[in-house]
Amino acid sequence: SAVISQKPSRDICQRGTSLTIQCQVDSQVTMMFWYRQQPGQSLTLIATANQGSEATYESGFVIDKFPISRPNLTFSTLTVSNMSPEDSSIYLCSVRGETEAFFGQGTRLTVV
Amino acid sequence: QKEVEQDPGPLSVPEGAIVSLNCTYSNSAFQYFMWYRQYSRKGPELLMYTYSSGNKEDGRFTAQVDKSSKYISLFIRDSQPSDSATYLCAMRGLGYGQNFVFGPGTRLSVLP
């Protein structure tokens, strides 16, 4: 298993601002994943972050809105840009083992 | 039709009851099946995973997969108040690059 530290754990932000979420893993991993979890809905994959290359975004998510950095094999950041109340959600960092996915504790974002 | 369906609950049971949580899915390519438990304000933690059809037991928890019916279950015996959480099913196909697909989660409350 992997230990994933994510921060901040929660934040309340003004609309129009940006928030950067950090994710640290206790071991080197090739791919790191960013999810969004909205109330009552399934976890939705935002993007896959590979070290040394641009992130791969899922349909409905774009780099300008959710820029991602992956400077090394244990760290990644997700920025939520130009926030609106619709961005209020839980954002989760994830890595994968042989068969399973492991998650950080999540960042609960409220945009007011 | 959503790829993975799960009754969101909430489901309330008395302490000591047997709990049955279920998911149905539509993609016959899914081969790995997982159950995650998510406490409030925490990230999902892996409870159990199974490969293909069959049963798997771990303490009070039993996971069942019926691929012919595209139906998976998680049973919790002798439920405890500490089992109160949201339970998410997840699944994916063969191959490391296969995306995980999650159910929306069932919120369970075990009443003392």
JSON list of C-alpha atoms in Angstrom, two decimals:
[
{"chain": "A", "resi": 1, "resn": "SER", "atom": "CA", "xyz": [0.00, 0.00, 0.00]},
{"chain": "A", "resi": 2, "resn": "ALA", "atom": "CA", "xyz": [0.98, 3.65, -0.28]},
{"chain": "A", "resi": 3, "resn": "VAL", "atom": "CA", "xyz": [0.71, 6.50, 2.20]},
{"chain": "A", "resi": 4, "resn": "ILE", "atom": "CA", "xyz": [-0.55, 9.65, 0.56]},
{"chain": "A", "resi": 5, "resn": "SER", "atom": "CA", "xyz": [-0.47, 13.04, 2.26]},
{"chain": "A", "resi": 6, "resn": "GLN", "atom": "CA", "xyz": [-2.65, 15.74, 0.82]},
{"chain": "A", "resi": 7, "resn": "LYS", "atom": "CA", "xyz": [-2.96, 19.36, 1.84]},
{"chain": "A", "resi": 8, "resn": "PRO", "atom": "CA", "xyz": [-4.79, 21.50, 2.59]},
{"chain": "A", "resi": 9, "resn": "SER", "atom": "CA", "xyz": [-7.45, 19.23, 4.07]},
{"chain": "A", "resi": 10, "resn": "ARG", "atom": "CA", "xyz": [-10.04, 21.94, 3.55]},
{"chain": "A", "resi": 11, "resn": "ASP", "atom": "CA", "xyz": [-10.34, 25.53, 2.42]},
{"chain": "A", "resi": 12, "resn": "ILE", "atom": "CA", "xyz": [-12.93, 28.18, 1.83]},
{"chain": "A", "resi": 13, "resn": "CYS", "atom": "CA", "xyz": [-12.09, 30.39, -1.13]},
{"chain": "A", "resi": 14, "resn": "GLN", "atom": "CA", "xyz": [-13.51, 33.42, -2.84]},
{"chain": "A", "resi": 15, "resn": "ARG", "atom": "CA", "xyz": [-14.81, 33.04, -6.37]},
{"chain": "A", "resi": 16, "resn": "GLY", "atom": "CA", "xyz": [-12.34, 34.07, -9.02]},
{"chain": "A", "resi": 17, "resn": "THR", "atom": "CA", "xyz": [-9.31, 32.98, -7.01]},
{"chain": "A", "resi": 18, "resn": "SER", "atom": "CA", "xyz": [-7.16, 29.86, -7.38]},
{"chain": "A", "resi": 19, "resn": "LEU", "atom": "CA", "xyz": [-6.21, 27.11, -4.97]},
{"chain": "A", "resi": 20, "resn": "THR", "atom": "CA", "xyz": [-3.28, 24.72, -5.27]},
{"chain": "A", "resi": 21, "resn": "ILE", "atom": "CA", "xyz": [-3.60, 21.30, -3.69]},
{"chain": "A", "resi": 22, "resn": "GLN", "atom": "CA", "xyz": [-0.46, 19.33, -2.87]},
{"chain": "A", "resi": 23, "resn": "CYS", "atom": "CA", "xyz": [-0.06, 15.56, -2.85]},
{"chain": "A", "resi": 24, "resn": "GLN", "atom": "CA", "xyz": [2.96, 13.70, -1.44]},
{"chain": "A", "resi": 25, "resn": "VAL", "atom": "CA", "xyz": [3.42, 9.93, -1.72]},
{"chain": "A", "resi": 26, "resn": "ASP", "atom": "CA", "xyz": [5.75, 7.88, 0.47]},
{"chain": "A", "resi": 27, "resn": "SER", "atom": "CA", "xyz": [7.17, 5.95, -2.49]},
{"chain": "A", "resi": 28, "resn": "GLN", "atom": "CA", "xyz": [8.05, 6.62, -6.10]},
{"chain": "A", "resi": 29, "resn": "VAL", "atom": "CA", "xyz": [5.18, 6.10, -8.50]},
{"chain": "A", "resi": 30, "resn": "THR", "atom": "CA", "xyz": [4.93, 6.51, -12.24]},
{"chain": "A", "resi": 31, "resn": "MET", "atom": "CA", "xyz": [1.40, 7.86, -12.36]},
{"chain": "A", "resi": 32, "resn": "MET", "atom": "CA", "xyz": [-0.59, 9.98, -9.96]},
{"chain": "A", "resi": 33, "resn": "PHE", "atom": "CA", "xyz": [-4.29, 10.63, -10.40]},
{"chain": "A", "resi": 34, "resn": "TRP", "atom": "CA", "xyz": [-6.56, 13.49, -9.44]},
{"chain": "A", "resi": 35, "resn": "TYR", "atom": "CA", "xyz": [-10.26, 12.91, -8.76]},
{"chain": "A", "resi": 36, "resn": "ARG", "atom": "CA", "xyz": [-13.22, 15.06, -7.92]},
{"chain": "A", "resi": 37, "resn": "GLN", "atom": "CA", "xyz": [-15.94, 13.80, -5.59]},
{"chain": "A", "resi": 38, "resn": "GLN", "atom": "CA", "xyz": [-19.17, 15.75, -5.61]},
{"chain": "A", "resi": 39, "resn": "PRO", "atom": "CA", "xyz": [-21.94, 15.00, -3.10]},
{"chain": "A", "resi": 40, "resn": "GLY", "atom": "CA", "xyz": [-23.93, 11.91, -4.05]},
{"chain": "A", "resi": 41, "resn": "GLN", "atom": "CA", "xyz": [-21.88, 11.33, -7.18]},
{"chain": "A", "resi": 42, "resn": "SER", "atom": "CA", "xyz": [-19.18, 8.88, -8.22]},
{"chain": "A", "resi": 43, "resn": "LEU", "atom": "CA", "xyz": [-15.53, 9.77, -8.07]},
{"chain": "A", "resi": 44, "resn": "THR", "atom": "CA", "xyz": [-14.68, 11.45, -11.35]},
{"chain": "A", "resi": 45, "resn": "LEU", "atom": "CA", "xyz": [-11.18, 11.27, -12.76]},
{"chain": "A", "resi": 46, "resn": "ILE", "atom": "CA", "xyz": [-9.86, 14.74, -13.64]},
{"chain": "A", "resi": 47, "resn": "ALA", "atom": "CA", "xyz": [-6.45, 13.86, -15.00]},
{"chain": "A", "resi": 48, "resn": "THR", "atom": "CA", "xyz": [-3.47, 11.54, -14.86]},
{"chain": "A", "resi": 49, "resn": "ALA", "atom": "CA", "xyz": [-0.12, 13.09, -13.98]},
{"chain": "A", "resi": 50, "resn": "ASN", "atom": "CA", "xyz": [3.07, 11.49, -15.26]},
{"chain": "A", "resi": 51, "resn": "GLN", "atom": "CA", "xyz": [6.47, 12.69, -14.21]},
{"chain": "A", "resi": 52, "resn": "GLY", "atom": "CA", "xyz": [8.28, 14.48, -17.01]},
{"chain": "A", "resi": 53, "resn": "SER", "atom": "CA", "xyz": [5.31, 14.92, -19.31]},
{"chain": "A", "resi": 54, "resn": "GLU", "atom": "CA", "xyz": [2.09, 16.88, -19.53]},
{"chain": "A", "resi": 55, "resn": "ALA", "atom": "CA", "xyz": [-0.90, 15.57, -17.65]},
{"chain": "A", "resi": 56, "resn": "THR", "atom": "CA", "xyz": [-3.61, 13.71, -19.53]},
{"chain": "A", "resi": 57, "resn": "TYR", "atom": "CA", "xyz": [-7.05, 15.20, -18.95]},
{"chain": "A", "resi": 58, "resn": "GLU", "atom": "CA", "xyz": [-10.38, 13.42, -19.06]},
{"chain": "A", "resi": 59, "resn": "SER", "atom": "CA", "xyz": [-13.30, 14.63, -21.09]},
{"chain": "A", "resi": 60, "resn": "GLY", "atom": "CA", "xyz": [-14.80, 17.75, -19.54]},
{"chain": "A", "resi": 61, "resn": "PHE", "atom": "CA", "xyz": [-11.60, 18.86, -17.80]},
{"chain": "A", "resi": 62, "resn": "VAL", "atom": "CA", "xyz": [-9.05, 21.24, -19.30]},
{"chain": "A", "resi": 63, "resn": "ILE", "atom": "CA", "xyz": [-5.55, 22.30, -18.40]},
{"chain": "A", "resi": 64, "resn": "ASP", "atom": "CA", "xyz": [-6.39, 25.99, -18.13]},
{"chain": "A", "resi": 65, "resn": "LYS", "atom": "CA", "xyz": [-8.91, 25.26, -15.39]},
{"chain": "A", "resi": 66, "resn": "PHE", "atom": "CA", "xyz": [-6.99, 22.46, -13.62]},
{"chain": "A", "resi": 67, "resn": "PRO", "atom": "CA", "xyz": [-3.26, 22.88, -14.23]},
{"chain": "A", "resi": 68, "resn": "ILE", "atom": "CA", "xyz": [-1.20, 20.04, -12.80]},
{"chain": "A", "resi": 69, "resn": "SER", "atom": "CA", "xyz": [2.46, 19.81, -11.93]},
{"chain": "A", "resi": 70, "resn": "ARG", "atom": "CA", "xyz": [4.49, 16.65, -11.45]},
{"chain": "A", "resi": 71, "resn": "PRO", "atom": "CA", "xyz": [8.05, 17.69, -10.66]},
{"chain": "A", "resi": 72, "resn": "ASN", "atom": "CA", "xyz": [9.20, 14.29, -9.36]},
{"chain": "A", "resi": 73, "resn": "LEU", "atom": "CA", "xyz": [8.05, 10.72, -8.72]},
{"chain": "A", "resi": 74, "resn": "THR", "atom": "CA", "xyz": [6.59, 11.40, -5.26]},
{"chain": "A", "resi": 75, "resn": "PHE", "atom": "CA", "xyz": [4.84, 14.75, -5.60]},
{"chain": "A", "resi": 76, "resn": "SER", "atom": "CA", "xyz": [2.11, 16.44, -7.60]},
{"chain": "A", "resi": 77, "resn": "THR", "atom": "CA", "xyz": [-0.05, 19.54, -7.38]},
{"chain": "A", "resi": 78, "resn": "LEU", "atom": "CA", "xyz": [-3.48, 20.31, -8.76]},
{"chain": "A", "resi": 79, "resn": "THR", "atom": "CA", "xyz": [-4.59, 23.92, -9.11]},
{"chain": "A", "resi": 80, "resn": "VAL", "atom": "CA", "xyz": [-8.25, 24.85, -9.32]},
{"chain": "A", "resi": 81, "resn": "SER", "atom": "CA", "xyz": [-8.23, 28.14, -11.22]},
{"chain": "A", "resi": 82, "resn": "ASN", "atom": "CA", "xyz": [-10.69, 31.00, -11.42]},
{"chain": "A", "resi": 83, "resn": "MET", "atom": "CA", "xyz": [-12.98, 29.22, -9.00]},
{"chain": "A", "resi": 84, "resn": "SER", "atom": "CA", "xyz": [-16.76, 29.39, -9.01]},
{"chain": "A", "resi": 85, "resn": "PRO", "atom": "CA", "xyz": [-19.24, 27.86, -6.54]},
{"chain": "A", "resi": 86, "resn": "GLU", "atom": "CA", "xyz": [-19.63, 24.91, -8.94]},
{"chain": "A", "resi": 87, "resn": "ASP", "atom": "CA", "xyz": [-16.04, 23.94, -8.11]},
{"chain": "A", "resi": 88, "resn": "SER", "atom": "CA", "xyz": [-17.03, 23.25, -4.50]},
{"chain": "A", "resi": 89, "resn": "SER", "atom": "CA", "xyz": [-16.18, 19.60, -4.07]},
{"chain": "A", "resi": 90, "resn": "ILE", "atom": "CA", "xyz": [-13.74, 17.15, -2.55]},
{"chain": "A", "resi": 91, "resn": "TYR", "atom": "CA", "xyz": [-10.54, 16.73, -4.55]},
{"chain": "A", "resi": 92, "resn": "LEU", "atom": "CA", "xyz": [-8.61, 13.51, -4.10]},
{"chain": "A", "resi": 93, "resn": "CYS", "atom": "CA", "xyz": [-5.11, 12.46, -5.05]},
{"chain": "A", "resi": 94, "resn": "SER", "atom": "CA", "xyz": [-4.62, 8.78, -5.87]},
{"chain": "A", "resi": 95, "resn": "VAL", "atom": "CA", "xyz": [-1.96, 6.27, -6.81]},
{"chain": "A", "resi": 96, "resn": "ARG", "atom": "CA", "xyz": [-2.32, 2.66, -7.94]},
{"chain": "A", "resi": 97, "resn": "GLY", "atom": "CA", "xyz": [-0.91, -0.60, -6.78]},
{"chain": "A", "resi": 98, "resn": "GLU", "atom": "CA", "xyz": [-0.98, -3.78, -8.82]},
{"chain": "A", "resi": 99, "resn": "THR", "atom": "CA", "xyz": [-4.73, -3.94, -8.76]},
{"chain": "A", "resi": 100, "resn": "GLU", "atom": "CA", "xyz": [-6.03, -1.34, -6.33]},
{"chain": "A", "resi": 101, "resn": "ALA", "atom": "CA", "xyz": [-6.22, 2.43, -6.05]},
{"chain": "A", "resi": 102, "resn": "PHE", "atom": "CA", "xyz": [-5.08, 4.29, -2.93]},
{"chain": "A", "resi": 103, "resn": "PHE", "atom": "CA", "xyz": [-6.25, 7.74, -1.93]},
{"chain": "A", "resi": 104, "resn": "GLY", "atom": "CA", "xyz": [-5.18, 10.72, 0.08]},
{"chain": "A", "resi": 105, "resn": "GLN", "atom": "CA", "xyz": [-7.52, 12.11, 2.71]},
{"chain": "A", "resi": 106, "resn": "GLY", "atom": "CA", "xyz": [-8.93, 14.63, 0.26]},
{"chain": "A", "resi": 107, "resn": "THR", "atom": "CA", "xyz": [-9.25, 18.41, 0.10]},
{"chain": "A", "resi": 108, "resn": "ARG", "atom": "CA", "xyz": [-12.70, 19.76, 0.84]},
{"chain": "A", "resi": 109, "resn": "LEU", "atom": "CA", "xyz": [-13.07, 22.96, -1.15]},
{"chain": "A", "resi": 110, "resn": "THR", "atom": "CA", "xyz": [-15.88, 25.45, -0.66]},
{"chain": "A", "resi": 111, "resn": "VAL", "atom": "CA", "xyz": [-16.11, 28.41, -3.03]},
{"chain": "A", "resi": 112, "resn": "VAL", "atom": "CA", "xyz": [-18.14, 31.37, -1.84]},
{"chain": "B", "resi": 1, "resn": "GLN", "atom": "CA", "xyz": [-27.48, 3.63, -18.16]},
{"chain": "B", "resi": 2, "resn": "LYS", "atom": "CA", "xyz": [-24.57, 4.41, -15.85]},
{"chain": "B", "resi": 3, "resn": "GLU", "atom": "CA", "xyz": [-21.62, 2.07, -16.00]},
{"chain": "B", "resi": 4, "resn": "VAL", "atom": "CA", "xyz": [-21.87, 1.31, -12.27]},
{"chain": "B", "resi": 5, "resn": "GLU", "atom": "CA", "xyz": [-25.06, 1.63, -10.25]},
{"chain": "B", "resi": 6, "resn": "GLN", "atom": "CA", "xyz": [-25.22, 1.70, -6.47]},
{"chain": "B", "resi": 7, "resn": "ASP", "atom": "CA", "xyz": [-28.07, 2.55, -4.15]},
{"chain": "B", "resi": 8, "resn": "PRO", "atom": "CA", "xyz": [-26.97, 5.74, -2.36]},
{"chain": "B", "resi": 9, "resn": "GLY", "atom": "CA", "xyz": [-28.98, 4.98, 0.76]},
{"chain": "B", "resi": 10, "resn": "PRO", "atom": "CA", "xyz": [-28.88, 6.11, 3.46]},
{"chain": "B", "resi": 11, "resn": "LEU", "atom": "CA", "xyz": [-29.11, 2.69, 5.03]},
{"chain": "B", "resi": 12, "resn": "SER", "atom": "CA", "xyz": [-29.69, 2.48, 8.78]},
{"chain": "B", "resi": 13, "resn": "VAL", "atom": "CA", "xyz": [-29.36, -0.79, 10.67]},
{"chain": "B", "resi": 14, "resn": "PRO", "atom": "CA", "xyz": [-29.17, -1.75, 14.35]},
{"chain": "B", "resi": 15, "resn": "GLU", "atom": "CA", "xyz": [-25.86, -2.85, 15.82]},
{"chain": "B", "resi": 16, "resn": "GLY", "atom": "CA", "xyz": [-25.22, -6.53, 15.24]},
{"chain": "B", "resi": 17, "resn": "ALA", "atom": "CA", "xyz": [-27.23, -6.71, 12.00]},
{"chain": "B", "resi": 18, "resn": "ILE", "atom": "CA", "xyz": [-25.95, -8.24, 8.78]},
{"chain": "B", "resi": 19, "resn": "VAL", "atom": "CA", "xyz": [-25.52, -5.55, 6.15]},
{"chain": "B", "resi": 20, "resn": "SER", "atom": "CA", "xyz": [-25.72, -6.19, 2.43]},
{"chain": "B", "resi": 21, "resn": "LEU", "atom": "CA", "xyz": [-24.34, -3.59, 0.04]},
{"chain": "B", "resi": 22, "resn": "ASN", "atom": "CA", "xyz": [-24.62, -4.05, -3.71]},
{"chain": "B", "resi": 23, "resn": "CYS", "atom": "CA", "xyz": [-23.53, -2.71, -7.07]},
{"chain": "B", "resi": 24, "resn": "THR", "atom": "CA", "xyz": [-24.52, -3.56, -10.59]},
{"chain": "B", "resi": 25, "resn": "TYR", "atom": "CA", "xyz": [-22.49, -2.81, -13.66]},
{"chain": "B", "resi": 26, "resn": "SER", "atom": "CA", "xyz": [-22.84, -2.94, -17.40]},
{"chain": "B", "resi": 27, "resn": "ASN", "atom": "CA", "xyz": [-19.29, -3.44, -18.73]},
{"chain": "B", "resi": 28, "resn": "SER", "atom": "CA", "xyz": [-18.48, -7.14, -19.07]},
{"chain": "B", "resi": 29, "resn": "ALA", "atom": "CA", "xyz": [-14.78, -6.28, -19.42]},
{"chain": "B", "resi": 30, "resn": "PHE", "atom": "CA", "xyz": [-14.47, -5.47, -15.71]},
{"chain": "B", "resi": 31, "resn": "GLN", "atom": "CA", "xyz": [-12.28, -8.05, -13.99]},
{"chain": "B", "resi": 32, "resn": "TYR", "atom": "CA", "xyz": [-11.14, -6.44, -10.74]},
{"chain": "B", "resi": 33, "resn": "PHE", "atom": "CA", "xyz": [-13.72, -5.46, -8.14]},
{"chain": "B", "resi": 34, "resn": "MET", "atom": "CA", "xyz": [-13.08, -3.41, -5.04]},
{"chain": "B", "resi": 35, "resn": "TRP", "atom": "CA", "xyz": [-14.90, -2.07, -2.04]},
{"chain": "B", "resi": 36, "resn": "TYR", "atom": "CA", "xyz": [-13.81, 1.14, -0.35]},
{"chain": "B", "resi": 37, "resn": "ARG", "atom": "CA", "xyz": [-14.91, 2.59, 2.96]},
{"chain": "B", "resi": 38, "resn": "GLN", "atom": "CA", "xyz": [-14.96, 6.34, 3.36]},
{"chain": "B", "resi": 39, "resn": "TYR", "atom": "CA", "xyz": [-15.45, 7.99, 6.70]},
{"chain": "B", "resi": 40, "resn": "SER", "atom": "CA", "xyz": [-16.67, 11.56, 6.84]},
{"chain": "B", "resi": 41, "resn": "ARG", "atom": "CA", "xyz": [-13.91, 14.04, 5.94]},
{"chain": "B", "resi": 42, "resn": "LYS", "atom": "CA", "xyz": [-11.54, 11.24, 4.95]},
{"chain": "B", "resi": 43, "resn": "GLY", "atom": "CA", "xyz": [-10.40, 9.71, 1.69]},
{"chain": "B", "resi": 44, "resn": "PRO", "atom": "CA", "xyz": [-11.62, 6.27, 0.57]},
{"chain": "B", "resi": 45, "resn": "GLU", "atom": "CA", "xyz": [-9.69, 3.36, 2.08]},
{"chain": "B", "resi": 46, "resn": "LEU", "atom": "CA", "xyz": [-9.54, -0.03, 0.41]},
{"chain": "B", "resi": 47, "resn": "LEU", "atom": "CA", "xyz": [-11.51, -2.71, 2.22]},
{"chain": "B", "resi": 48, "resn": "MET", "atom": "CA", "xyz": [-11.35, -5.66, -0.14]},
{"chain": "B", "resi": 49, "resn": "TYR", "atom": "CA", "xyz": [-10.67, -6.54, -3.71]},
{"chain": "B", "resi": 50, "resn": "THR", "atom": "CA", "xyz": [-11.49, -9.62, -5.74]},
{"chain": "B", "resi": 51, "resn": "TYR", "atom": "CA", "xyz": [-10.50, -10.80, -9.15]},
{"chain": "B", "resi": 52, "resn": "SER", "atom": "CA", "xyz": [-13.20, -12.19, -11.43]},
{"chain": "B", "resi": 53, "resn": "SER", "atom": "CA", "xyz": [-16.10, -14.15, -9.94]},
{"chain": "B", "resi": 54, "resn": "GLY", "atom": "CA", "xyz": [-16.29, -15.73, -6.50]},
{"chain": "B", "resi": 55, "resn": "ASN", "atom": "CA", "xyz": [-16.23, -14.93, -2.83]},
{"chain": "B", "resi": 56, "resn": "LYS", "atom": "CA", "xyz": [-13.60, -13.46, -0.55]},
{"chain": "B", "resi": 57, "resn": "GLU", "atom": "CA", "xyz": [-13.79, -13.23, 3.20]},
{"chain": "B", "resi": 58, "resn": "ASP", "atom": "CA", "xyz": [-11.84, -11.01, 5.58]},
{"chain": "B", "resi": 59, "resn": "GLY", "atom": "CA", "xyz": [-13.00, -11.02, 9.17]},
{"chain": "B", "resi": 60, "resn": "ARG", "atom": "CA", "xyz": [-16.55, -9.67, 9.31]},
{"chain": "B", "resi": 61, "resn": "PHE", "atom": "CA", "xyz": [-16.50, -8.70, 5.65]},
{"chain": "B", "resi": 62, "resn": "THR", "atom": "CA", "xyz": [-17.36, -10.89, 2.66]},
{"chain": "B", "resi": 63, "resn": "ALA", "atom": "CA", "xyz": [-17.16, -9.74, -0.94]},
{"chain": "B", "resi": 64, "resn": "GLN", "atom": "CA", "xyz": [-19.06, -11.58, -3.66]},
{"chain": "B", "resi": 65, "resn": "VAL", "atom": "CA", "xyz": [-18.80, -11.18, -7.40]},
{"chain": "B", "resi": 66, "resn": "ASP", "atom": "CA", "xyz": [-21.27, -12.67, -9.87]},
{"chain": "B", "resi": 67, "resn": "LYS", "atom": "CA", "xyz": [-19.99, -11.77, -13.30]},
{"chain": "B", "resi": 68, "resn": "SER", "atom": "CA", "xyz": [-22.81, -13.60, -15.08]},
{"chain": "B", "resi": 69, "resn": "SER", "atom": "CA", "xyz": [-25.29, -11.23, -13.46]},
{"chain": "B", "resi": 70, "resn": "LYS", "atom": "CA", "xyz": [-22.89, -8.25, -13.39]},
{"chain": "B", "resi": 71, "resn": "TYR", "atom": "CA", "xyz": [-23.58, -7.92, -9.69]},
{"chain": "B", "resi": 72, "resn": "ILE", "atom": "CA", "xyz": [-21.24, -7.50, -6.72]},
{"chain": "B", "resi": 73, "resn": "SER", "atom": "CA", "xyz": [-21.99, -7.49, -3.02]},
{"chain": "B", "resi": 74, "resn": "LEU", "atom": "CA", "xyz": [-20.34, -6.66, 0.26]},
{"chain": "B", "resi": 75, "resn": "PHE", "atom": "CA", "xyz": [-21.66, -8.30, 3.40]},
{"chain": "B", "resi": 76, "resn": "ILE", "atom": "CA", "xyz": [-20.85, -7.02, 6.86]},
{"chain": "B", "resi": 77, "resn": "ARG", "atom": "CA", "xyz": [-21.57, -9.40, 9.73]},
{"chain": "B", "resi": 78, "resn": "ASP", "atom": "CA", "xyz": [-22.14, -8.29, 13.30]},
{"chain": "B", "resi": 79, "resn": "SER", "atom": "CA", "xyz": [-22.17, -4.66, 12.21]},
{"chain": "B", "resi": 80, "resn": "GLN", "atom": "CA", "xyz": [-20.72, -2.10, 14.61]},
{"chain": "B", "resi": 81, "resn": "PRO", "atom": "CA", "xyz": [-21.28, 1.66, 14.98]},
{"chain": "B", "resi": 82, "resn": "SER", "atom": "CA", "xyz": [-17.69, 2.06, 13.77]},
{"chain": "B", "resi": 83, "resn": "ASP", "atom": "CA", "xyz": [-18.82, 0.61, 10.43]},
{"chain": "B", "resi": 84, "resn": "SER", "atom": "CA", "xyz": [-20.89, 3.76, 9.86]},
{"chain": "B", "resi": 85, "resn": "ALA", "atom": "CA", "xyz": [-19.42, 5.24, 6.70]},
{"chain": "B", "resi": 86, "resn": "THR", "atom": "CA", "xyz": [-19.98, 5.50, 2.97]},
{"chain": "B", "resi": 87, "resn": "TYR", "atom": "CA", "xyz": [-19.10, 2.36, 1.03]},
{"chain": "B", "resi": 88, "resn": "LEU", "atom": "CA", "xyz": [-18.03, 2.70, -2.59]},
{"chain": "B", "resi": 89, "resn": "CYS", "atom": "CA", "xyz": [-17.70, -0.09, -5.08]},
{"chain": "B", "resi": 90, "resn": "ALA", "atom": "CA", "xyz": [-15.09, 0.21, -7.80]},
{"chain": "B", "resi": 91, "resn": "MET", "atom": "CA", "xyz": [-14.07, -1.89, -10.75]},
{"chain": "B", "resi": 92, "resn": "ARG", "atom": "CA", "xyz": [-11.73, -1.99, -13.70]},
{"chain": "B", "resi": 93, "resn": "GLY", "atom": "CA", "xyz": [-10.66, -4.14, -16.61]},
{"chain": "B", "resi": 94, "resn": "LEU", "atom": "CA", "xyz": [-7.45, -6.05, -17.16]},
{"chain": "B", "resi": 95, "resn": "GLY", "atom": "CA", "xyz": [-4.27, -4.12, -17.83]},
{"chain": "B", "resi": 96, "resn": "TYR", "atom": "CA", "xyz": [-2.51, -1.58, -15.68]},
{"chain": "B", "resi": 97, "resn": "GLY", "atom": "CA", "xyz": [-3.76, 1.41, -17.65]},
{"chain": "B", "resi": 98, "resn": "GLN", "atom": "CA", "xyz": [-7.43, 0.59, -17.27]},
{"chain": "B", "resi": 99, "resn": "ASN", "atom": "CA", "xyz": [-9.44, 3.31, -15.57]},
{"chain": "B", "resi": 100, "resn": "PHE", "atom": "CA", "xyz": [-11.25, 2.65, -12.35]},
{"chain": "B", "resi": 101, "resn": "VAL", "atom": "CA", "xyz": [-15.00, 3.19, -12.39]},
{"chain": "B", "resi": 102, "resn": "PHE", "atom": "CA", "xyz": [-16.64, 3.98, -9.07]},
{"chain": "B", "resi": 103, "resn": "GLY", "atom": "CA", "xyz": [-20.16, 3.73, -7.80]},
{"chain": "B", "resi": 104, "resn": "PRO", "atom": "CA", "xyz": [-21.57, 6.80, -6.03]},
{"chain": "B", "resi": 105, "resn": "GLY", "atom": "CA", "xyz": [-21.40, 5.08, -2.65]},
{"chain": "B", "resi": 106, "resn": "THR", "atom": "CA", "xyz": [-23.95, 3.87, -0.10]},
{"chain": "B", "resi": 107, "resn": "ARG", "atom": "CA", "xyz": [-24.13, 5.76, 3.19]},
{"chain": "B", "resi": 108, "resn": "LEU", "atom": "CA", "xyz": [-24.46, 3.30, 6.08]},
{"chain": "B", "resi": 109, "resn": "SER", "atom": "CA", "xyz": [-25.39, 4.11, 9.65]},
{"chain": "B", "resi": 110, "resn": "VAL", "atom": "CA", "xyz": [-25.14, 1.41, 12.32]},
{"chain": "B", "resi": 111, "resn": "LEU", "atom": "CA", "xyz": [-27.15, 2.46, 15.33]},
{"chain": "B", "resi": 112, "resn": "PRO", "atom": "CA", "xyz": [-26.04, 1.40, 18.83]}
]
